[in-house]
């Protein structure tokens, strides 16, 4: 099972190895955005900072993570899933998905 973590979980990572992840999403629909670290079997919730951007600071540069986001618009579910890229600002890319696909995307990360 996945555990929840806070960004202070990375206190052991040297400052030089940390970076700030910026994820753009101009769409104002309410959505949930998570950063999933499969090696740690942990996920971190990303919060919107007001202008359509989700920012998370102090992340370990050398650990793989997946950005997973989902939203429901007019009763339809949409999913965005992509590897975190430490070199550039990222953007969410949503595609229609079933509720089961969304659930599997989140739960299945711990098993990958």
XYZ file of C-alpha atoms in Angstrom:
112
model
C 0.000 0.000 0.000
C 1.074 3.558 -0.624
C 1.913 5.782 2.310
C 1.389 9.525 2.496
C 4.384 11.777 3.016
C 5.073 15.464 3.497
C 7.862 17.316 1.746
C 9.844 17.393 4.999
C 10.311 13.662 4.391
C 13.264 14.639 2.195
C 15.215 16.392 4.961
C 18.019 13.841 4.451
C 18.548 14.936 0.828
C 21.312 17.571 0.471
C 20.077 20.977 -0.669
C 22.186 20.738 -3.828
C 20.244 17.612 -4.801
C 16.811 19.209 -4.376
C 14.695 21.108 -6.864
C 11.286 22.769 -7.145
C 8.760 21.027 -9.362
C 6.399 23.298 -11.300
C 3.340 21.795 -13.004
C 1.169 24.071 -15.135
C -2.532 23.522 -15.603
C -4.562 26.503 -16.852
C -7.829 24.565 -16.602
C -9.680 25.764 -13.492
C -11.647 22.547 -12.900
C -11.088 21.103 -9.445
C -8.537 18.326 -9.569
C -6.299 16.193 -7.402
C -2.603 16.139 -8.217
C -0.214 13.676 -6.617
C 3.481 13.016 -6.866
C 4.207 9.323 -6.448
C 7.607 7.985 -5.430
C 7.384 4.287 -6.195
C 10.737 3.438 -4.594
C 9.558 4.911 -1.309
C 6.024 3.578 -1.896
C 4.898 7.071 -0.986
C 2.741 9.796 -2.424
C 2.689 13.522 -1.881
C -0.291 15.731 -2.613
C 0.483 18.839 -4.677
C -1.489 22.003 -4.000
C -2.405 24.703 -6.484
C -0.745 28.032 -5.762
C -3.517 30.201 -7.159
C -2.681 30.870 -10.792
C -3.147 27.478 -12.373
C 0.201 26.182 -11.212
C 1.022 23.384 -8.822
C 4.379 23.793 -7.101
C 6.294 21.481 -4.792
C 9.641 22.579 -3.454
C 12.528 20.649 -1.966
C 12.105 17.443 -3.979
C 14.976 15.011 -4.502
C 16.380 15.497 -7.998
C 17.714 11.958 -8.302
C 14.581 10.002 -7.368
C 12.092 8.916 -9.976
C 8.509 9.995 -9.435
C 5.255 9.995 -11.374
C 2.809 12.885 -11.531
C -0.737 11.591 -11.397
C -3.725 13.892 -11.610
C -7.420 13.280 -11.976
C -10.524 15.378 -12.270
C -14.212 14.857 -12.831
C -15.992 17.163 -15.281
C -19.711 16.747 -16.001
C -19.651 13.321 -14.395
C -16.741 12.078 -16.540
C -13.340 11.179 -15.129
C -10.063 12.329 -16.678
C -6.555 11.110 -15.869
C -3.086 12.552 -16.409
C -0.078 10.333 -15.687
C 3.527 11.105 -16.579
C 7.039 10.766 -15.204
C 8.404 13.757 -13.346
C 11.014 15.687 -15.342
C 13.530 17.611 -13.237
C 14.802 19.655 -16.207
C 11.719 21.642 -17.173
C 8.326 22.939 -16.029
C 5.645 20.360 -16.698
C 2.061 20.451 -17.881
C -0.845 18.155 -17.077
C -2.262 16.239 -20.053
C -5.679 14.811 -19.309
C -7.396 12.021 -21.209
C -10.824 10.490 -20.545
C -10.624 7.566 -18.127
C -12.945 5.323 -16.192
C -13.131 5.606 -12.424
C -11.530 2.149 -12.314
C -8.603 3.339 -14.447
C -8.076 6.304 -12.128
C -8.179 4.066 -9.048
C -5.791 1.561 -10.630
C -3.375 4.306 -11.651
C -3.106 5.470 -8.063
C -3.177 2.096 -6.322
C -1.032 0.300 -8.905
C 1.928 2.617 -8.445
C 3.011 0.902 -5.298
C 3.362 -2.345 -7.222
C 5.359 -1.047 -10.175
